Structure formats: C-alpha cells, structure tokens
CSV table of C-alpha atoms and ligand atoms in Angstrom, one decimal:
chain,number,residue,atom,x,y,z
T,1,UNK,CA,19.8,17.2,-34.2
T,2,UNK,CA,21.9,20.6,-34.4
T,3,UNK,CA,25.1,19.9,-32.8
T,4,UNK,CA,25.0,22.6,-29.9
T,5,UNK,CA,21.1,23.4,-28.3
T,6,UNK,CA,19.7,26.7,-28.7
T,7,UNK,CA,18.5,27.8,-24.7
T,8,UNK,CA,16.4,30.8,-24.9
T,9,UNK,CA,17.9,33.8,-23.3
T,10,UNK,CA,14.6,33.8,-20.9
T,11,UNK,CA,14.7,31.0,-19.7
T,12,UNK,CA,18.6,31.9,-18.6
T,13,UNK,CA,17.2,35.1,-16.8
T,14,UNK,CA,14.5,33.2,-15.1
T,15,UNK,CA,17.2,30.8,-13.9
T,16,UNK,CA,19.7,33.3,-13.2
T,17,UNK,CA,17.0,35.0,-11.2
T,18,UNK,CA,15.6,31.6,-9.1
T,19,UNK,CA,16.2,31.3,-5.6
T,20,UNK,CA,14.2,27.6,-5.7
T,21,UNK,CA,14.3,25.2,-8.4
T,22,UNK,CA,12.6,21.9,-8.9
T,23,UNK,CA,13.6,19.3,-11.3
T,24,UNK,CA,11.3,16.3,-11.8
T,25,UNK,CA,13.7,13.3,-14.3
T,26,UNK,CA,11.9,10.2,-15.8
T,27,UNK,CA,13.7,7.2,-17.6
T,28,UNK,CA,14.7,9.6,-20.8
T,29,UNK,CA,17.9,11.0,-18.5
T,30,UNK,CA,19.1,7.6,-17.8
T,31,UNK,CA,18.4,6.7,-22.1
T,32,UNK,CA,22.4,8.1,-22.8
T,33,UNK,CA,23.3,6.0,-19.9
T,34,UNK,CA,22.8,2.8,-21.6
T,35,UNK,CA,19.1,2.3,-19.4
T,36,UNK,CA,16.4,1.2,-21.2
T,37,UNK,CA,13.6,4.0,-21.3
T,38,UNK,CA,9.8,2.1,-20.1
T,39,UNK,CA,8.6,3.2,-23.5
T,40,UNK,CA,11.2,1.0,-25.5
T,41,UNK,CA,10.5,-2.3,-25.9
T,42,UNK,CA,12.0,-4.4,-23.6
T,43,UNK,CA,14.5,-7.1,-25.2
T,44,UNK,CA,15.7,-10.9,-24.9
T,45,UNK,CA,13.0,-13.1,-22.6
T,46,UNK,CA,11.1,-9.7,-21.7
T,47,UNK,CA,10.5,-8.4,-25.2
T,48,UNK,CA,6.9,-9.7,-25.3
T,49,UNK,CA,6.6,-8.3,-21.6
T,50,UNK,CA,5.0,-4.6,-21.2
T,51,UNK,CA,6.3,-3.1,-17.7
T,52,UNK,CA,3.9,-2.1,-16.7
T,53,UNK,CA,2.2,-5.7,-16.3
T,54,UNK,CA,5.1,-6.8,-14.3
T,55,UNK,CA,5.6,-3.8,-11.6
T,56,UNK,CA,2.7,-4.7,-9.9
T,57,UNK,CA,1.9,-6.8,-6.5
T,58,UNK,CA,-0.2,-8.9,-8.3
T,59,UNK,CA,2.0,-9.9,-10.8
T,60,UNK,CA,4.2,-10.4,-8.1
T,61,UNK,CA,2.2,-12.5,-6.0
T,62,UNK,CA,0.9,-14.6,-8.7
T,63,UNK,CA,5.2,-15.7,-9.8
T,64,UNK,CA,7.3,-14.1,-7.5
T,65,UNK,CA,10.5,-16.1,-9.1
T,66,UNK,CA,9.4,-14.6,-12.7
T,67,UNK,CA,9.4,-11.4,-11.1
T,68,UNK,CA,12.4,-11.4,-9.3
T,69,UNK,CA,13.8,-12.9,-12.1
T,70,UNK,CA,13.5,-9.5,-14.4
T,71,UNK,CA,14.2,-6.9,-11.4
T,72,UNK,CA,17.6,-9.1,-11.0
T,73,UNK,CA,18.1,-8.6,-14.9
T,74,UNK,CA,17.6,-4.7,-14.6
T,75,UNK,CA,19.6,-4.2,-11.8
T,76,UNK,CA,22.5,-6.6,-13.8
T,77,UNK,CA,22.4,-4.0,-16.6
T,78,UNK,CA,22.0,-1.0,-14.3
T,79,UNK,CA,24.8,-1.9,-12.5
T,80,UNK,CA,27.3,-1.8,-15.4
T,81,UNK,CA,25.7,1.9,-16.1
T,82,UNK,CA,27.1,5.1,-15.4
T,83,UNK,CA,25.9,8.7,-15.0
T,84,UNK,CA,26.0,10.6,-17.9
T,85,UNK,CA,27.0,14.0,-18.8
T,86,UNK,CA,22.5,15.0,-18.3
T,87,UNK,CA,23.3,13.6,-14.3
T,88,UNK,CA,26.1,15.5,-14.2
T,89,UNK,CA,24.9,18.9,-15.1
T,90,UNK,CA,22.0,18.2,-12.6
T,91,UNK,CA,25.1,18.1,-9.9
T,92,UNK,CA,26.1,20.7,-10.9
T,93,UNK,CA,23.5,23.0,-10.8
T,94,UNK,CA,22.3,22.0,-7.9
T,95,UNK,CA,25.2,23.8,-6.3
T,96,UNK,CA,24.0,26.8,-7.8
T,97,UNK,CA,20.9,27.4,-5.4
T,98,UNK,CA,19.9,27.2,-1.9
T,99,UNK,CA,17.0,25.8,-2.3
T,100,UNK,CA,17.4,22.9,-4.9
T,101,UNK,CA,15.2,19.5,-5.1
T,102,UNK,CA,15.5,16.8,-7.5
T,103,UNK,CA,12.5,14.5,-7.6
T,104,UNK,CA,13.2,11.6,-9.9
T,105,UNK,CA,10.7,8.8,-11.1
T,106,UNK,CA,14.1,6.6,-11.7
T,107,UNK,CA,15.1,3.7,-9.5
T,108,UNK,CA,18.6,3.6,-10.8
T,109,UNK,CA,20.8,5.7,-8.4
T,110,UNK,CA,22.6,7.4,-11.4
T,111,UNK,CA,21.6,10.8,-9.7
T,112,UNK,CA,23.4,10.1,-6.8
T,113,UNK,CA,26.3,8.2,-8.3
T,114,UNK,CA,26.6,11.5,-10.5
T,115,UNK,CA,27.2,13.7,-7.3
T,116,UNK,CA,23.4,14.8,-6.9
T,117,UNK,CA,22.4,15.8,-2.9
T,118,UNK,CA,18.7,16.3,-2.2
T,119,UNK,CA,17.3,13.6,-4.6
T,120,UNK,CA,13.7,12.1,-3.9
T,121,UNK,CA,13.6,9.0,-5.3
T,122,UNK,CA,9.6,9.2,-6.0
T,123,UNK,CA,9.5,5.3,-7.2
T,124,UNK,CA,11.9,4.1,-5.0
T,125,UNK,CA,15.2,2.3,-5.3
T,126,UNK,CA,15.7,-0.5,-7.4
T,127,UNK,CA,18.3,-2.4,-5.9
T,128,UNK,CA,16.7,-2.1,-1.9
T,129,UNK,CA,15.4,-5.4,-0.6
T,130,UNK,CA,12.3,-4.9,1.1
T,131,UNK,CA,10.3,-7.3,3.6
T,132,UNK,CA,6.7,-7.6,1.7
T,133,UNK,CA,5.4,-7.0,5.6
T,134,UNK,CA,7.0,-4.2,6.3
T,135,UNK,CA,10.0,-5.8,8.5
T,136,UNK,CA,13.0,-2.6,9.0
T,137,UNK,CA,15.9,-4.3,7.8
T,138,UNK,CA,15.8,-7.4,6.2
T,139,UNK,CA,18.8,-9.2,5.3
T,140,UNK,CA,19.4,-9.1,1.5
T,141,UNK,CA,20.1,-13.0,-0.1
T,142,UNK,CA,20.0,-13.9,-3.6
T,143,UNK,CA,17.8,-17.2,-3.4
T,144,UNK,CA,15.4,-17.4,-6.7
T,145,UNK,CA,12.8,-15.8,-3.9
T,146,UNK,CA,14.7,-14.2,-1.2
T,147,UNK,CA,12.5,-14.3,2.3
T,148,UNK,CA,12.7,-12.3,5.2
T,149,UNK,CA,15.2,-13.4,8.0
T,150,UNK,CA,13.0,-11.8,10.7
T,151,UNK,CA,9.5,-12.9,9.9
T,152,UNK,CA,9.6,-15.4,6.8
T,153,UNK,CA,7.4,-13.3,4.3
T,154,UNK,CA,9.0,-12.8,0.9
T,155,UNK,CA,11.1,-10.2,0.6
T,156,UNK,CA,10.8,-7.6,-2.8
T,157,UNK,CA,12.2,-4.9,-4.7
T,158,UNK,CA,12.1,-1.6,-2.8
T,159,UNK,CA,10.5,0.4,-5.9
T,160,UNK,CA,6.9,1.7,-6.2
T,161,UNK,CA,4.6,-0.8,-8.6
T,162,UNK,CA,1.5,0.6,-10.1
T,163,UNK,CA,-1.4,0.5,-8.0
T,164,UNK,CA,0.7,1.7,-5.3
T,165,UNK,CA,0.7,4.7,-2.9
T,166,UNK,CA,3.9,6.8,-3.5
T,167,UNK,CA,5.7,6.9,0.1
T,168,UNK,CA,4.0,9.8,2.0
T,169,UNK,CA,7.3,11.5,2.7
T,170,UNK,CA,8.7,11.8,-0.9
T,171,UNK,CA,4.8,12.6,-2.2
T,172,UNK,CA,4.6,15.1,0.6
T,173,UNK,CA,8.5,16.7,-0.1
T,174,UNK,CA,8.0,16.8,-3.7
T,175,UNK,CA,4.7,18.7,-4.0
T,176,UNK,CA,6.0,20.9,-1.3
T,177,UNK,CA,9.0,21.4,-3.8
T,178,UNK,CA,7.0,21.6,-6.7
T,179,UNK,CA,4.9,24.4,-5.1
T,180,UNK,CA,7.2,26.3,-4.0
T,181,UNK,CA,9.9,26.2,-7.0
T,182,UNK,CA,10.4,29.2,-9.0
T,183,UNK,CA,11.3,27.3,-11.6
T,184,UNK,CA,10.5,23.5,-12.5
T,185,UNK,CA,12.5,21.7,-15.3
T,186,UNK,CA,10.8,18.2,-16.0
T,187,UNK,CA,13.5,16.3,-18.1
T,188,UNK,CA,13.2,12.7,-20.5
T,189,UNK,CA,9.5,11.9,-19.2
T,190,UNK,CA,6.3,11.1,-21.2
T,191,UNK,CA,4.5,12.2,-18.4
T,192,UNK,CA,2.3,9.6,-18.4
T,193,UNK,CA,2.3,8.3,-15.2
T,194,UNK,CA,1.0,9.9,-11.7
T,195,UNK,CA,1.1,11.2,-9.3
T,196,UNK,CA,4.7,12.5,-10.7
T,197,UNK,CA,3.2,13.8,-13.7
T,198,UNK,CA,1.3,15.9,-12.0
T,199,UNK,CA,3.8,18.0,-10.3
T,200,UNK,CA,4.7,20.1,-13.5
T,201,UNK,CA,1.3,21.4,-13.3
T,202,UNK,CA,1.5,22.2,-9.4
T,203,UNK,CA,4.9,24.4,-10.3
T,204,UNK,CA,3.0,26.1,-12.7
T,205,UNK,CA,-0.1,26.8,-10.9
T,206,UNK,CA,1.8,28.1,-8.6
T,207,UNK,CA,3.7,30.7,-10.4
T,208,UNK,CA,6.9,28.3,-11.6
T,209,UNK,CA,8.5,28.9,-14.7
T,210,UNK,CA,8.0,25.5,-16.2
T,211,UNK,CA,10.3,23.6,-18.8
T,212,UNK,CA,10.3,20.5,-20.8
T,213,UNK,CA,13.3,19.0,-22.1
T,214,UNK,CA,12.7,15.8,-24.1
T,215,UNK,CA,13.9,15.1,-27.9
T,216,UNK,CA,9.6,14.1,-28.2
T,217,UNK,CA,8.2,17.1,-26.2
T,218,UNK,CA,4.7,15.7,-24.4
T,219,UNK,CA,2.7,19.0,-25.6
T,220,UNK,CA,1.9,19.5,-22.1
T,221,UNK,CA,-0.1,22.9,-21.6
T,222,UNK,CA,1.8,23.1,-18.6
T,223,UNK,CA,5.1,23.9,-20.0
T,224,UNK,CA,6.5,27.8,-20.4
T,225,UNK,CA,9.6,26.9,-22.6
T,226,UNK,CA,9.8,23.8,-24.8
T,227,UNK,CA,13.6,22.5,-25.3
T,228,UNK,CA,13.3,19.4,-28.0
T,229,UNK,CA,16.7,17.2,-27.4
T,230,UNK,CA,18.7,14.5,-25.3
T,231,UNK,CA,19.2,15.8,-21.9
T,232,UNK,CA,23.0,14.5,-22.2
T,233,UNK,CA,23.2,17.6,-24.8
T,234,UNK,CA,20.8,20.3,-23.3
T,235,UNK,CA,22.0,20.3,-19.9
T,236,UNK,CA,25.2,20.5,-20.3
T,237,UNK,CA,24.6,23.9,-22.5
T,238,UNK,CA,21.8,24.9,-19.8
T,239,UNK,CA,25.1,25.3,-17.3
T,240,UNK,CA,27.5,26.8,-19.8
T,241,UNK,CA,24.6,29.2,-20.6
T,242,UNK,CA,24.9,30.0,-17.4
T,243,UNK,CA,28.3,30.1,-16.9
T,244,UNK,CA,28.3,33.0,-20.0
D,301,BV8,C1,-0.8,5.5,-7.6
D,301,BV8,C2,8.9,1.7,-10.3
D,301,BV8,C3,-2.7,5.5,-6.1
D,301,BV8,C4,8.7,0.3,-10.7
D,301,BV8,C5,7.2,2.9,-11.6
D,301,BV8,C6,-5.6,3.6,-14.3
D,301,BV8,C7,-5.5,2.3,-13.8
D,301,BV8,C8,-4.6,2.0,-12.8
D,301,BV8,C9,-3.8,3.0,-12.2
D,301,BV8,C10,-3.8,4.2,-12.8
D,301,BV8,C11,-4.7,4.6,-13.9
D,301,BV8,N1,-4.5,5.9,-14.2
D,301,BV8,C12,-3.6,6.4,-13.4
D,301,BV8,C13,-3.2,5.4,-12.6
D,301,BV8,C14,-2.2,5.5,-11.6
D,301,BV8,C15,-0.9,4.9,-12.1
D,301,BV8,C16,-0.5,5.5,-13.5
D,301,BV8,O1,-0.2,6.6,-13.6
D,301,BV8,N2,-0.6,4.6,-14.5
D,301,BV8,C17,-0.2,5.1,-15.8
D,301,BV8,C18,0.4,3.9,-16.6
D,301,BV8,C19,-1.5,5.5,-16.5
D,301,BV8,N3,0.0,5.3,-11.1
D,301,BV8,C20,0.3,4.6,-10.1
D,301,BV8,O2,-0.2,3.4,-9.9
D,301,BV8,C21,1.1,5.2,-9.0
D,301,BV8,N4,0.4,5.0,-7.7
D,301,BV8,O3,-1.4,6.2,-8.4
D,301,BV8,O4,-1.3,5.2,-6.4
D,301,BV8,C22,-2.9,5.1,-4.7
D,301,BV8,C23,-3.1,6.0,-3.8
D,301,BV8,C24,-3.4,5.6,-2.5
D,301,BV8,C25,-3.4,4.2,-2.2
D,301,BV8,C26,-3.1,3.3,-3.1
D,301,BV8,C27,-2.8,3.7,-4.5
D,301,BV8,C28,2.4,4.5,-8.8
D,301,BV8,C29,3.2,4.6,-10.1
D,301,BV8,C30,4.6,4.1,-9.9
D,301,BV8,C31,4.9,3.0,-10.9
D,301,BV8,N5,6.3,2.6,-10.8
D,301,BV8,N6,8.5,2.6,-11.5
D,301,BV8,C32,9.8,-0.2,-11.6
D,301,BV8,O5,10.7,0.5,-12.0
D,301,BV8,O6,9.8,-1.5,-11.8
D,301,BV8,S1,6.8,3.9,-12.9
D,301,BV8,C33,7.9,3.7,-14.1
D,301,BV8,O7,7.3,4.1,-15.3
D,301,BV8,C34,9.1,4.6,-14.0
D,301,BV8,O8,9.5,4.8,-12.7
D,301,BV8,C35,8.5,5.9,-14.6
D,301,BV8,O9,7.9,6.7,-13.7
D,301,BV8,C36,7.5,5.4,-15.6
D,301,BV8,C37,7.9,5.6,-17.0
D,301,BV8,O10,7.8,6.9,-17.2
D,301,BV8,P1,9.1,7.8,-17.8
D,301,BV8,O11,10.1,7.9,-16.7
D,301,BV8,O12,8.5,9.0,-18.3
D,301,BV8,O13,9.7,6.9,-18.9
D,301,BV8,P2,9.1,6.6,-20.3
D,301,BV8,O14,9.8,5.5,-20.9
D,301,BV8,O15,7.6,6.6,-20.2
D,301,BV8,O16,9.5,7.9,-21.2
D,301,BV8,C38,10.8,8.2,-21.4
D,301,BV8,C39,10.8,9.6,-22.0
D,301,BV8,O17,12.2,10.0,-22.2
D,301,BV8,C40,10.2,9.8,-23.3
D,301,BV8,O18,9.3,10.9,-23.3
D,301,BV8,C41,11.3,10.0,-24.3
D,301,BV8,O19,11.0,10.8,-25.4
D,301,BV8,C42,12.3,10.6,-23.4
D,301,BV8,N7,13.7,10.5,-23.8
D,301,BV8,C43,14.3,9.4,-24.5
D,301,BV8,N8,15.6,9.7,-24.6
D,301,BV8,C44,15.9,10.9,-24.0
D,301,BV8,C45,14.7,11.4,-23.5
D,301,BV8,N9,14.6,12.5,-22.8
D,301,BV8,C46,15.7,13.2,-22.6
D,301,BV8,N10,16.9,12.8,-23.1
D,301,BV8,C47,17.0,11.6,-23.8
D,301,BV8,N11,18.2,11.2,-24.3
C-alpha cells in the first residue's frame, strides 16, 4: 500500500462542483478504530459465532442472556474506541456543503464522537436500551436481562437485527439523500447487506457520481471511481485534495 493515495483529479472536480453529497459507511471505517469489521471473525467465546446468527429476534428470544451477553461485550470494546483520522475527514467535509448526509450502517457512534452533524444511523445505535414492546423510555439497568420498568417486557439493544424493517424515518431520509446527492461516496462496506446496499445504486440511477473506497473494492457496477485503500488514509487526502 503506496504511502500517500492517488485521488483522481475528476473525482476532485466533481466534488468541488457538488452542491449535495451522500456518504453511505459500513464497519470498514470503524476497522482503524480498533472495531472489529462483521467480515472478520469474531474472537474469544464468539469465535465459533457468525453475526449474523446472533443479530436476530429469534436468536434473541430463544437466550436472551447469551445475547445480551455479546452486545455487552461489543459495546465494552467500542467504548474504549476512538474516531479515527477516516471519521474525522468525514467532519470535516461535511462542513464543506449545504446539503450533506451521512448514512452509516455502524452502531458505534464514532461519527458523532468524531464531530459528524446529520448522521443516520441506518442500523441503529448500539448502546440504546430499548423496550422489546415499544415502551418510550425505558430505564436502562445492567441485570444479565434488563426488563422494562414501565411494562415488564425485556428490554434490548436499540440496533436493527436481520429480518428487520429499517426505521421508516432513516429508510425514508436516506433514499431521499441518496437520490438526490450529486455525489455518493460508499466507504469500508462489502455491500452485502440491504436495504443500505442498495442506496449506491439509487445515487447512481439518479445521476450521482458514485465512489467506492475500500482496500477490497466490491466490483459493484454501480461505482464511477474505484479508490482501493483504508479510509483512515484516503480520506484524509480526499480533503487535502481539496484543500489544493
Ligand atoms: C430487511 C445491526 C426487510 C445489528 C446490522 C435472505 C434471507 C433473509 C434476509 C435477507 C436475505 N437477503 C437479503 C436479506 C435482507 C437482510 C440482508 O441483507 N442479509 C444479508 C446478510 C444477505 N437485510 C435485513 O434483514 C435488513 N432488513 O431487509 O428487512 C423487512 C421489510 C419490512 C418488514 C420486515 C423486514 C436489516 C439488516 C440490518 C442488520 N443489522 N447491524 C448489530 O450490529 O448487531 S447489519 C451489520 O452487518 C452491520 O450494521 C453492517 O451493515 C453489516 C456488515 O456490513 P459492513 O458494514 O459492510 O461490514 P463488513 O464486515 O461486511 O465489511 C467491511 C468492509 O470494510 C469490507 O468490505 C472490508 O474490505 C472493508 N474494510 C476493511 N478495513 C477497511 C475497510 N474499508 C475501508 N477502510 C478500512 N481500513
């Protein structure tokens, strides 16, 4: 990996140029963070664990205390996490437009933490407590399986599991975004999962500019410009390109 990333001077124009961007983040742009990526195996008691069998109601339901008992392990090693220099650039170019969005699959508040403003947290938040019926709210508590104080039903992490509707209001904001954008970047995502994956396609149809930044580009169709490296390194020469 050179050590400075080559942005092509078009894509600088088309930024320059922008009056709306869209950005869409997966787990990649937490990776220089120290925050495991979904891809990478898990480690310790989760290594024989795939996520994607444990964010879901079902598992859930069927061992709430096993459940709980990994979302409290995440959020003790997000917690001890902080933004790195990929967030940051985000912050800061979101000062440079009007109309700026940031749509992130991530449920670890590093954007925000990092300064970002008009962040759509897509999967939802990993360390809200949420009453499993809905209750507005609930009084957090750390028992093995915390219940609600107002109607006795268990209480769970506020993220989205799989299987789940996305919250009409970020779905709704996002696409809007998406659609509108003049230019979308989609950063440290294998675009695997939906509905967010299909936003980069929506920007596109819709006459966006697209870009992928990832050291494993997908090979998405959908993507004008290509960038292959960690987002802590590209971004930061997206704004000093830029800046020139
Ligand atoms: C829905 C919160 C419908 C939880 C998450 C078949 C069967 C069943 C369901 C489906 C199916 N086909 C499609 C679906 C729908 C399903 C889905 O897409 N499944 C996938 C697995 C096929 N989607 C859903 O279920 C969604 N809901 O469809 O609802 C519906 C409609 C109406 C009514 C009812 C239902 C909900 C999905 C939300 C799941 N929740 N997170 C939690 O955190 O515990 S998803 C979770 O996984 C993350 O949030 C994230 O979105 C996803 C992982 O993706 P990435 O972020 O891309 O991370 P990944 O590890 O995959 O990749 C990292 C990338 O970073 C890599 O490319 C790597 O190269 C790159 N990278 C590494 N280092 C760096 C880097 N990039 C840059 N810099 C670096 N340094």
């Amino acid at each position: 990996m050179s050590d400075s990333a080559e942005i092509p001077e078009a894509l600088v124009k088309a930024l320059r140029e922008a009056s709306r961007v869209c950005v869409l983040t997966g787990a990649g742009v937490s990776a220089e963070s120290g925050v495991p990526t979904f891809r990478e195996a898990q480690t310790g008691l989760w290594e024989q664990y795939r996520p994607e069998s444990l964010a879901t109601m079902d598992a859930f339901l069927a061992d709430p205390a096993f459940v709980w008992k990994w979302y409290r392990w995440r959020r003790e090693l997000v917690a001890k996490t902080e933004p790195n220099p990929g967030h940051l650039a985000l912050a800061e170019l979101e000062e440079r437009y009007e109309d700026f969005t940031l749509v992130t699959q991530n449920v670890d508040r590093l954007h925000r933490a990092a300064g970002s403003r008009n962040v759509i947290e897509f999967h939802g938040d990993l360390f809200a407590d949420i009453c499993i019926a809905g209750c507005a709210d609930p009084a957090a508590n750390d028992d093995e399986i915390p219940f609600c104080n107002h109607c006795g039903n268990f209480l769970r992490p506020g993220v989205v599991w799989f299987g789940e509707a996305i919250p009409q209001e970020a779905l709704y904001r996002s696409s809007e975004a998406a659609e509108r954008c003049d230019v979308m970047l989609c950063i440290g995502t294998s675009s695997q999962v939906y509905p967010a994956a299909g936003l980069s396609g929506l920007a596109r149809q819709n006459g966006a500019v697209t870009v992928e930044i990832n050291p494993e580009p997908t090979g998405g169709p959908e993507f004008n410009f290509v960038i292959a490296g960690p987002s802590g390194l590209i971004l930061p020469e997206l704004i000093s390109s830029l800046e020139q």
